[in-house]
Short mmCIF file of C-alpha atoms and ligand atoms in Angstrom, two decimals:
data_model
loop_
_atom_site.label_atom_id
_atom_site.label_comp_id
_atom_site.label_asym_id
_atom_site.label_seq_id
_atom_site.Cartn_x
_atom_site.Cartn_y
_atom_site.Cartn_z
CA MET A 1 46.46 10.91 -1.86
CA ALA A 2 43.62 8.68 -2.96
CA THR A 3 44.25 6.62 -6.06
CA LEU A 4 42.01 7.43 -9.01
CA PRO A 5 39.74 4.63 -10.15
CA THR A 6 40.71 2.90 -13.35
CA ARG A 7 37.04 2.33 -14.13
CA ARG A 8 36.12 5.69 -15.70
CA PRO A 9 32.58 5.82 -17.16
CA ARG A 10 33.29 9.29 -18.53
CA ARG A 11 35.52 7.76 -21.22
CA LEU A 12 32.45 6.69 -23.15
CA ARG A 13 30.87 10.15 -22.92
CA GLN A 14 33.77 12.13 -24.34
CA SER A 15 32.35 12.97 -27.77
CA PRO A 16 29.05 12.85 -29.66
CA ALA A 17 30.40 9.83 -31.56
CA PHE A 18 31.02 7.90 -28.33
CA ARG A 19 27.68 8.94 -26.87
CA GLU A 20 25.86 7.88 -30.01
CA MET A 21 27.70 4.57 -30.10
CA VAL A 22 26.73 3.59 -26.55
CA ALA A 23 23.18 5.02 -26.51
CA GLU A 24 20.79 2.38 -25.16
CA THR A 25 17.48 3.96 -26.14
CA THR A 26 16.02 5.35 -29.33
CA VAL A 27 12.65 6.92 -29.99
CA ARG A 28 11.35 6.39 -33.51
CA PRO A 29 8.56 8.43 -35.13
CA ALA A 30 6.64 5.15 -35.59
CA ASP A 31 6.61 4.68 -31.80
CA LEU A 32 4.44 7.76 -31.45
CA ILE A 33 0.63 7.85 -31.53
CA LEU A 34 -1.16 11.18 -31.92
CA PRO A 35 -4.41 11.70 -29.95
CA MET A 36 -6.79 14.02 -31.85
CA PHE A 37 -10.14 15.66 -31.13
CA ILE A 38 -12.94 15.99 -33.69
CA ALA A 39 -15.73 18.37 -32.68
CA ASP A 40 -19.26 18.48 -34.08
CA GLY A 41 -20.58 21.76 -35.46
CA LEU A 42 -17.30 23.70 -35.66
CA SER A 43 -16.60 25.90 -38.65
CA GLU A 44 -12.98 26.58 -37.67
CA PRO A 45 -10.55 24.49 -35.61
CA ARG A 46 -10.52 25.69 -32.00
CA GLU A 47 -7.32 25.70 -29.97
CA ILE A 48 -7.68 24.25 -26.49
CA THR A 49 -6.66 26.99 -24.06
CA SER A 50 -4.92 24.73 -21.58
CA MET A 51 -3.19 22.72 -24.35
CA PRO A 52 -1.47 25.23 -26.65
CA GLY A 53 -0.96 23.71 -30.10
CA VAL A 54 -3.76 21.13 -29.66
CA TYR A 55 -7.09 21.68 -31.43
CA GLN A 56 -10.66 20.59 -31.52
CA HIS A 57 -10.77 19.83 -35.22
CA THR A 58 -13.17 20.19 -38.09
CA PHE A 59 -13.20 17.37 -40.64
CA ASP A 60 -10.87 19.36 -42.89
CA SER A 61 -8.37 20.31 -40.23
CA LEU A 62 -8.43 16.76 -38.84
CA ALA A 63 -7.45 15.34 -42.22
CA ARG A 64 -4.72 17.95 -42.65
CA ALA A 65 -3.27 17.31 -39.20
CA ALA A 66 -3.38 13.54 -39.77
CA GLU A 67 -1.57 14.05 -43.08
CA GLU A 68 1.12 16.10 -41.35
CA ALA A 69 1.54 13.43 -38.70
CA LEU A 70 1.91 10.75 -41.36
CA GLU A 71 4.43 12.83 -43.30
CA ALA A 72 6.47 13.19 -40.13
CA GLY A 73 6.53 9.39 -39.73
CA VAL A 74 3.73 8.87 -37.17
CA ARG A 75 1.78 5.74 -38.08
CA CYS A 76 -1.24 5.89 -35.76
CA VAL A 77 -3.79 8.45 -34.58
CA ASP A 78 -6.24 8.05 -31.68
CA LEU A 79 -9.56 9.83 -32.18
CA PHE A 80 -11.79 11.37 -29.51
CA GLY A 81 -15.21 12.81 -30.38
CA VAL A 82 -16.71 16.01 -29.02
CA PRO A 83 -20.46 15.99 -29.68
CA GLN A 84 -22.75 19.02 -29.49
CA PRO A 85 -23.90 19.43 -25.87
CA SER A 86 -27.51 18.95 -27.01
CA ASP A 87 -26.61 15.48 -28.38
CA LYS A 88 -25.45 14.15 -25.01
CA ASP A 89 -27.78 11.92 -23.01
CA ALA A 90 -27.75 9.57 -20.03
CA THR A 91 -26.56 6.56 -22.05
CA GLY A 92 -24.23 8.37 -24.47
CA SER A 93 -26.29 7.02 -27.32
CA GLN A 94 -24.46 9.01 -30.01
CA ALA A 95 -21.36 6.91 -29.38
CA ALA A 96 -22.84 3.90 -31.19
CA LYS A 97 -24.55 5.76 -34.01
CA GLU A 98 -23.12 5.58 -37.49
CA ASP A 99 -23.64 9.31 -37.91
CA GLY A 100 -22.19 10.15 -34.48
CA ILE A 101 -19.27 12.57 -34.66
CA LEU A 102 -16.58 10.08 -33.69
CA ASN A 103 -17.74 7.36 -36.07
CA ARG A 104 -17.98 9.83 -38.95
CA ALA A 105 -14.42 10.99 -38.24
CA VAL A 106 -13.13 7.40 -38.18
CA ALA A 107 -14.83 6.73 -41.51
CA SER A 108 -13.47 9.88 -43.11
CA LEU A 109 -9.86 9.16 -42.12
CA ARG A 110 -10.10 5.52 -43.11
CA GLU A 111 -11.46 6.47 -46.50
CA ARG A 112 -8.69 8.99 -47.03
CA PHE A 113 -5.71 7.03 -45.68
CA GLY A 114 -6.73 3.40 -46.15
CA ASP A 115 -4.20 1.22 -44.36
CA ASP A 116 -1.33 3.76 -44.50
CA LEU A 117 -2.37 5.31 -41.23
CA ILE A 118 -3.63 3.22 -38.30
CA ILE A 119 -6.93 4.65 -37.11
CA MET A 120 -7.67 4.08 -33.44
CA ALA A 121 -10.88 5.21 -31.75
CA ASP A 122 -11.48 5.93 -28.08
CA THR A 123 -14.04 3.44 -26.84
CA CYS A 124 -15.59 5.18 -23.85
CA LEU A 125 -18.84 6.96 -23.11
CA ASP A 126 -17.68 9.99 -21.12
CA GLU A 127 -17.65 12.40 -24.06
CA PHE A 128 -21.20 11.35 -24.95
CA THR A 129 -22.99 11.16 -21.60
CA ASP A 130 -24.72 14.22 -20.13
CA HIS A 131 -23.39 13.32 -16.66
CA GLY A 132 -19.86 12.86 -18.05
CA HIS A 133 -19.20 9.42 -16.55
CA CYS A 134 -17.52 6.66 -18.54
CA GLY A 135 -20.52 4.40 -18.09
CA VAL A 136 -24.24 4.43 -17.43
CA LEU A 137 -25.66 5.04 -13.96
CA ASP A 138 -27.92 2.81 -11.90
CA SER A 139 -30.93 4.06 -9.94
CA GLU A 140 -28.65 5.20 -7.14
CA GLY A 141 -26.35 7.16 -9.43
CA ARG A 142 -23.50 4.63 -9.35
CA VAL A 143 -21.68 3.60 -12.51
CA ASP A 144 -23.21 0.26 -13.49
CA ASN A 145 -20.41 -2.00 -14.74
CA ASP A 146 -22.36 -4.68 -16.60
CA ALA A 147 -24.95 -2.38 -18.15
CA THR A 148 -22.06 -0.27 -19.43
CA LEU A 149 -20.44 -3.29 -21.10
CA ASP A 150 -23.47 -3.74 -23.36
CA LEU A 151 -22.98 -0.17 -24.61
CA TYR A 152 -19.21 -0.60 -25.07
CA ASP A 153 -19.96 -3.56 -27.33
CA GLU A 154 -22.22 -1.42 -29.47
CA MET A 155 -19.70 1.41 -29.54
CA ALA A 156 -16.79 -0.83 -30.50
CA LEU A 157 -18.85 -2.42 -33.26
CA ALA A 158 -19.85 0.99 -34.63
CA GLN A 159 -16.18 2.00 -34.65
CA ALA A 160 -15.17 -1.21 -36.41
CA ARG A 161 -17.90 -0.73 -39.02
CA ALA A 162 -16.66 2.82 -39.56
CA GLY A 163 -13.21 1.44 -40.33
CA ALA A 164 -11.22 1.64 -37.08
CA HIS A 165 -8.14 -0.60 -37.08
CA LEU A 166 -7.92 -0.43 -33.31
CA VAL A 167 -10.46 0.27 -30.60
CA SER A 168 -9.32 1.46 -27.20
CA PRO A 169 -11.55 0.86 -24.20
CA SER A 170 -10.58 3.55 -21.68
CA GLY A 171 -13.44 3.34 -19.19
CA MET A 172 -11.89 0.87 -16.73
CA MET A 173 -14.99 -1.33 -16.49
CA ASP A 174 -14.25 -4.88 -15.37
CA GLY A 175 -14.41 -7.33 -18.24
CA GLN A 176 -14.47 -4.68 -20.97
CA VAL A 177 -11.72 -6.24 -23.07
CA ALA A 178 -13.25 -9.74 -23.08
CA ARG A 179 -16.68 -8.42 -23.99
CA ILE A 180 -15.43 -6.20 -26.80
CA ARG A 181 -13.26 -8.99 -28.23
CA GLU A 182 -16.24 -11.32 -28.26
CA ALA A 183 -18.47 -8.71 -29.89
CA LEU A 184 -15.91 -7.90 -32.59
CA ASP A 185 -15.24 -11.55 -33.38
CA GLY A 186 -18.97 -12.27 -33.43
CA GLU A 187 -19.40 -9.84 -36.31
CA GLY A 188 -16.31 -10.96 -38.19
CA PHE A 189 -14.04 -8.10 -37.12
CA THR A 190 -11.27 -10.47 -36.17
CA ASP A 191 -8.61 -8.09 -37.55
CA VAL A 192 -9.70 -5.15 -35.41
CA GLY A 193 -7.33 -4.94 -32.47
CA ILE A 194 -7.75 -3.72 -28.90
CA MET A 195 -5.41 -1.32 -27.18
CA ALA A 196 -6.52 -1.68 -23.57
CA TYR A 197 -6.22 1.12 -21.08
CA SER A 198 -5.14 -1.40 -18.48
CA ALA A 199 -3.60 0.64 -15.69
CA LYS A 200 -5.47 3.92 -15.73
CA TYR A 201 -5.33 6.03 -12.63
CA ALA A 202 -7.86 8.54 -11.28
CA SER A 203 -5.44 11.32 -12.04
CA ALA A 204 -5.50 15.08 -11.66
CA PHE A 205 -3.17 15.15 -14.68
CA PHE A 206 -6.27 14.67 -16.90
CA GLY A 207 -7.44 18.21 -16.08
CA PRO A 208 -6.91 19.89 -19.47
CA PHE A 209 -8.51 16.94 -21.31
CA ARG A 210 -11.81 17.81 -19.67
CA GLU A 211 -11.71 21.17 -21.48
CA ALA A 212 -10.57 19.45 -24.67
CA VAL A 213 -13.69 17.28 -24.82
CA GLY A 214 -16.10 19.72 -23.19
CA SER A 215 -16.67 17.25 -20.34
CA SER A 216 -19.85 17.52 -18.28
CA LEU A 217 -18.42 15.55 -15.33
CA GLN A 218 -19.24 16.61 -11.78
CA GLY A 219 -17.32 14.67 -9.17
CA ASP A 220 -14.65 12.12 -9.97
CA ARG A 221 -13.98 8.68 -11.44
CA ARG A 222 -12.57 6.97 -8.38
CA THR A 223 -14.99 4.05 -8.39
CA TYR A 224 -13.57 2.85 -11.71
CA GLN A 225 -10.13 4.42 -12.26
CA GLN A 226 -7.30 3.30 -10.01
CA ASP A 227 -6.06 4.83 -6.78
CA PRO A 228 -2.64 6.49 -7.37
CA ARG A 229 -1.38 4.83 -4.17
CA ASN A 230 -1.60 1.36 -5.71
CA PHE A 231 0.97 -0.54 -7.71
CA HIS A 232 0.09 -4.25 -7.53
CA GLU A 233 -3.44 -3.49 -8.60
CA SER A 234 -1.99 -2.39 -11.94
CA LEU A 235 -0.30 -5.76 -12.40
CA LEU A 236 -3.64 -7.45 -11.76
CA GLU A 237 -5.34 -5.19 -14.32
CA MET A 238 -2.58 -5.97 -16.84
CA ASP A 239 -2.92 -9.74 -16.30
CA LEU A 240 -6.68 -9.58 -16.73
CA ASP A 241 -6.53 -7.53 -19.94
CA GLU A 242 -3.92 -9.84 -21.40
CA ALA A 243 -6.02 -12.88 -20.54
CA GLU A 244 -9.13 -11.19 -21.94
CA GLY A 245 -7.48 -10.80 -25.34
CA ALA A 246 -5.95 -7.31 -25.48
CA ASP A 247 -3.40 -6.80 -28.26
CA ILE A 248 -1.61 -3.90 -26.60
CA LEU A 249 -1.69 -2.90 -22.93
CA MET A 250 -1.41 0.70 -21.77
CA VAL A 251 -0.36 2.67 -18.71
CA LYS A 252 -1.74 6.13 -18.10
CA PRO A 253 -0.66 8.81 -17.12
CA GLY A 254 2.99 8.59 -18.13
CA LEU A 255 5.83 10.22 -16.23
CA PRO A 256 4.31 9.90 -12.74
CA TYR A 257 3.78 6.16 -13.34
CA LEU A 258 7.09 5.00 -14.85
CA ASP A 259 7.36 2.38 -12.11
CA VAL A 260 4.13 0.80 -13.31
CA LEU A 261 5.19 1.04 -16.94
CA HIS A 262 8.51 -0.62 -16.26
CA ALA A 263 7.01 -3.45 -14.25
CA ALA A 264 4.33 -4.04 -16.87
CA SER A 265 6.82 -4.22 -19.71
CA GLU A 266 8.91 -6.80 -17.84
CA ARG A 267 5.87 -8.89 -17.03
CA THR A 268 4.15 -9.32 -20.38
CA ASN A 269 5.15 -10.25 -23.89
CA LEU A 270 2.54 -7.90 -25.31
CA PRO A 271 3.53 -4.37 -26.32
CA VAL A 272 2.96 -1.91 -23.47
CA ALA A 273 2.00 1.61 -24.50
CA VAL A 274 2.08 4.70 -22.32
CA TYR A 275 -0.08 7.82 -22.52
CA GLN A 276 1.59 11.17 -21.87
CA VAL A 277 -1.63 12.89 -20.84
CA SER A 278 -3.02 16.38 -21.21
CA GLY A 279 -1.68 17.69 -17.89
CA GLU A 280 1.83 16.46 -18.65
CA TYR A 281 1.66 18.20 -22.02
CA ALA A 282 0.23 21.39 -20.50
CA MET A 283 2.94 21.60 -17.84
CA ILE A 284 5.72 21.33 -20.41
CA GLN A 285 4.09 23.86 -22.73
CA ALA A 286 3.37 26.35 -19.93
CA ALA A 287 6.88 26.24 -18.54
CA ALA A 288 8.35 26.50 -22.04
CA GLN A 289 6.18 29.50 -22.90
CA ASN A 290 7.46 31.22 -19.78
CA GLY A 291 11.03 30.52 -20.81
CA TRP A 292 11.51 28.42 -17.67
CA ILE A 293 12.53 25.25 -19.49
CA ASP A 294 13.68 24.35 -22.99
CA GLY A 295 10.39 22.90 -24.24
CA GLU A 296 11.84 20.90 -27.11
CA ALA A 297 14.54 19.34 -24.96
CA VAL A 298 12.08 18.42 -22.19
CA MET A 299 9.68 16.96 -24.74
CA LEU A 300 12.37 14.68 -26.20
CA GLU A 301 13.73 13.78 -22.77
CA SER A 302 10.28 12.76 -21.55
CA LEU A 303 9.70 10.57 -24.64
CA THR A 304 13.11 8.98 -24.18
CA ALA A 305 12.27 8.25 -20.53
CA PHE A 306 9.17 6.33 -21.61
CA LYS A 307 11.16 4.19 -24.01
CA ARG A 308 13.89 3.61 -21.43
CA ALA A 309 11.25 2.48 -18.91
CA GLY A 310 9.93 -0.09 -21.39
CA ALA A 311 7.22 1.57 -23.48
CA SER A 312 6.64 0.17 -26.95
CA GLN A 313 4.30 2.97 -28.06
CA ILE A 314 3.79 6.48 -26.72
CA LEU A 315 0.53 8.36 -27.04
CA THR A 316 1.50 12.02 -26.96
CA TYR A 317 0.11 15.34 -28.14
CA PHE A 318 3.71 16.10 -29.17
CA ALA A 319 3.74 13.24 -31.70
CA THR A 320 4.03 15.29 -34.90
CA ASP A 321 6.43 17.87 -33.47
CA ALA A 322 8.63 15.20 -31.93
CA ALA A 323 8.59 12.98 -35.04
CA ARG A 324 9.88 15.89 -37.11
CA LEU A 325 12.91 16.19 -34.84
CA LEU A 326 13.72 12.48 -34.66
C1 PBG B 1 -11.72 8.89 -20.94
C2 PBG B 1 -10.37 9.43 -21.20
C3 PBG B 1 -9.74 10.45 -20.50
C4 PBG B 1 -8.49 10.63 -21.09
C5 PBG B 1 -8.42 9.74 -22.15
N1 PBG B 1 -9.60 8.99 -22.18
C6 PBG B 1 -10.22 11.31 -19.42
C7 PBG B 1 -10.58 10.74 -18.12
O1 PBG B 1 -10.45 9.54 -17.87
O2 PBG B 1 -11.05 11.51 -17.30
C8 PBG B 1 -7.47 11.60 -20.64
C9 PBG B 1 -6.44 11.96 -21.66
C10 PBG B 1 -5.61 13.11 -21.27
O3 PBG B 1 -5.70 13.66 -20.16
O4 PBG B 1 -4.80 13.51 -22.13
N2 PBG B 1 -12.39 8.57 -22.13
#
């Protein structure tokens, strides 16, 4: 008969008290960041079909939802604008206008919440361009990196003037963090921080987001977002964004890229955020609605996995719901 091992890991799992005592990971409400959509010209909030429980907001419903998030312990929201289709153009010019939908939403939340809630704005042109790309196109229809940077500067400055505490360049143009930092500092916005989408993959998990923002994109973003087959490229992107002056780095999507998240968090002394994207949210909600999984348990398990892998912050459409349970 084989001798039983004396090393018995099950000892420390025998009761809730033991399990609580040895738990290595905690998710706090303040770790969570809620992405929100403000839409121009809506009279009622509109639920996004592929993201049950997530809305295109009116100004009123945006403020209410932000209030609920704050009450639950969430400290930061990330705003995306959905302009009227007729306001889109080739250069996404509404993005930098003071009366553009996103900048008005930033201003309204900042006025209401002051410094109690951190207001972050998405700094990318795709919601505002008629072709749906994250940048402007050259004469051959390619996304023109350096011409796009000029517009990101203008957009980031408009967001800072509107009262954003954080801007978040998500377009994956080379040099975007350095240029935005320089533009912000040049106008005295030295306290406005940058959460950099550093490792952002050309992912099919973004599918439902395209409905959420009424995207006009034909084709794909593979000339600027990363190839899912690559890992080291993410480390390069992280190093560049850190050197360019980012305050927080980010990996996106989340669960399929935990390897990247973990490596990034070991490599840098900056906080590394992760974005649990629309498709990840939609899959959990769809399976839960079918009774195929326990939605609440899977939600909390996925958030725990991000923290375990090294995330400092988690952008998630579950933020308010999860914060209430934590
Ligand atoms: C681009 C942007 C996207 C997302 C956040 N910022 C879409 C894309 O790159 O195609 C996706 C977020 C999600 O899927 O939840 N501004």
